[in-house]
Amino acid sequence: MKRKPTARDYERRLRQLAREEETLDLKKQVEDREKALGLRRSFKKPAWAKIMMAAMVLICLEIIIYAEVVMWKHYDLSALYALVGVAASLSLAIWAYCEKSKAENTKGGIVYEKAMQENDNENLDGEDAAG
């Protein structure tokens, strides 16, 4: 049978949570200071679309190299059919990526970074007014 928590248990848990919060705040301050001094860099994960685009380009290059080797070894130009398909698929993939990227990086017709700067400025103005 489980015992009922007492006020002392709650107080102990609150102190533990306060210590954990203080530790997290100190870690955040250290991280921010290291970033300010240039000792730590934050790396952005590449977008999934960029990874897929790179994979598509690599696969197409692999097909091109393979077709060239086959044509060289067998003295046969029938592998050119593969090269035509590669160029068509690669151009479509690049066009689709550019369209997707253009759509991702705009917000209401303006560039996304500009919109985020304006949003941050509004947040800072609101904090100043409240404080």
Coordinates of C-alpha atoms in Angstrom, one line a residue:
M1 CA 0.0 0.0 0.0
K2 CA 1.3 3.4 -1.0
R3 CA 1.5 6.0 1.6
K4 CA 0.0 9.5 1.2
P5 CA 2.5 12.3 0.5
T6 CA 3.0 14.7 3.3
A7 CA 3.7 18.4 3.3
R8 CA 7.3 17.6 4.0
D9 CA 7.5 15.5 0.8
Y10 CA 6.1 18.3 -1.2
E11 CA 8.6 20.8 0.3
R12 CA 11.5 18.4 -0.4
R13 CA 10.3 18.1 -4.0
L14 CA 10.0 21.8 -4.4
R15 CA 13.5 22.4 -3.1
Q16 CA 14.8 19.7 -5.5
L17 CA 13.0 21.4 -8.5
A18 CA 14.4 24.7 -7.5
R19 CA 18.0 23.3 -7.4
E20 CA 17.4 21.7 -10.8
E21 CA 16.1 25.0 -12.2
E22 CA 19.1 26.9 -10.8
T23 CA 21.5 24.3 -12.4
L24 CA 19.8 24.7 -15.8
D25 CA 19.9 28.5 -15.5
L26 CA 23.7 28.3 -14.7
K27 CA 24.3 26.0 -17.7
K28 CA 22.4 28.3 -20.0
Q29 CA 24.4 31.3 -18.7
V30 CA 27.7 29.4 -19.3
E31 CA 26.5 28.3 -22.8
D32 CA 25.5 31.9 -23.7
R33 CA 28.8 33.3 -22.4
E34 CA 30.8 30.7 -24.4
K35 CA 28.8 31.6 -27.5
A36 CA 29.5 35.3 -26.9
L37 CA 33.2 34.6 -26.6
G38 CA 33.3 32.4 -29.7
L39 CA 34.2 29.3 -27.7
R40 CA 31.1 27.4 -28.7
R41 CA 29.3 27.3 -31.9
S42 CA 25.7 26.2 -32.4
F43 CA 25.3 24.0 -35.5
K44 CA 22.0 24.1 -37.4
K45 CA 20.7 20.8 -38.6
P46 CA 20.4 20.8 -42.4
A47 CA 16.9 20.9 -43.7
W48 CA 15.5 17.5 -44.8
A49 CA 14.9 18.9 -48.3
K50 CA 18.6 19.8 -48.6
I51 CA 19.6 16.3 -47.6
M52 CA 17.2 14.8 -50.1
M53 CA 18.5 17.2 -52.8
A54 CA 22.1 16.2 -52.2
A55 CA 21.2 12.5 -52.3
M56 CA 19.4 13.0 -55.6
V57 CA 22.4 14.8 -57.1
L58 CA 24.7 12.1 -55.9
I59 CA 22.5 9.3 -57.3
C60 CA 22.3 11.0 -60.6
L61 CA 26.1 11.5 -60.7
E62 CA 26.5 7.8 -59.9
I63 CA 24.3 6.9 -62.9
I64 CA 26.2 9.2 -65.2
I65 CA 29.5 7.8 -64.2
Y66 CA 28.2 4.2 -64.6
A67 CA 26.8 5.0 -68.0
E68 CA 30.1 6.5 -69.1
V69 CA 32.0 3.5 -67.9
V70 CA 29.7 1.1 -69.7
M71 CA 29.9 3.2 -72.9
W72 CA 33.7 3.2 -72.7
K73 CA 34.1 -0.5 -72.0
H74 CA 31.6 -1.8 -74.5
Y75 CA 31.9 0.8 -77.2
D76 CA 28.1 1.1 -77.2
L77 CA 26.1 4.3 -77.0
S78 CA 22.9 2.7 -75.9
A79 CA 23.6 3.9 -72.3
L80 CA 22.9 7.4 -73.5
Y81 CA 19.2 6.6 -72.9
A82 CA 20.0 6.5 -69.2
L83 CA 21.8 9.8 -69.3
V84 CA 18.8 11.5 -70.9
G85 CA 16.6 10.3 -68.1
V86 CA 19.1 11.4 -65.5
A87 CA 19.2 14.9 -66.8
A88 CA 15.4 15.1 -66.9
S89 CA 15.0 13.8 -63.4
L90 CA 17.7 16.0 -62.0
S91 CA 16.4 19.1 -63.6
L92 CA 12.9 18.4 -62.3
A93 CA 14.3 17.7 -58.8
I94 CA 16.2 20.9 -58.8
W95 CA 13.2 22.9 -60.0
A96 CA 11.0 21.3 -57.3
Y97 CA 13.5 22.0 -54.6
C98 CA 13.9 25.7 -55.6
E99 CA 10.1 26.1 -55.6
K100 CA 9.8 24.5 -52.2
S101 CA 12.7 26.5 -50.8
K102 CA 11.1 29.7 -52.1
A103 CA 7.8 28.8 -50.5
E104 CA 9.5 27.9 -47.2
N105 CA 11.5 31.0 -46.9
T106 CA 8.7 33.5 -47.2
K107 CA 6.0 34.5 -44.8
G108 CA 3.2 36.7 -46.1
G109 CA 5.3 37.6 -49.2
I110 CA 8.4 38.8 -47.2
V111 CA 11.6 36.9 -46.5
Y112 CA 11.3 34.6 -43.5
E113 CA 14.4 36.0 -41.7
K114 CA 13.1 39.6 -42.0
A115 CA 9.7 38.4 -40.6
M116 CA 11.5 36.7 -37.7
Q117 CA 13.6 39.9 -37.0
E118 CA 10.4 42.0 -36.9
N119 CA 8.8 39.4 -34.6
D120 CA 11.8 39.5 -32.2
N121 CA 11.7 43.3 -32.2
E122 CA 8.1 43.3 -31.3
N123 CA 8.8 40.8 -28.5
L124 CA 11.6 43.1 -27.2
D125 CA 9.4 46.1 -27.3
G126 CA 6.7 44.3 -25.4
E127 CA 9.2 43.2 -22.7
D128 CA 10.5 46.8 -22.3
A129 CA 7.0 48.2 -21.9
A130 CA 6.1 45.5 -19.3
G131 CA 9.4 45.9 -17.3

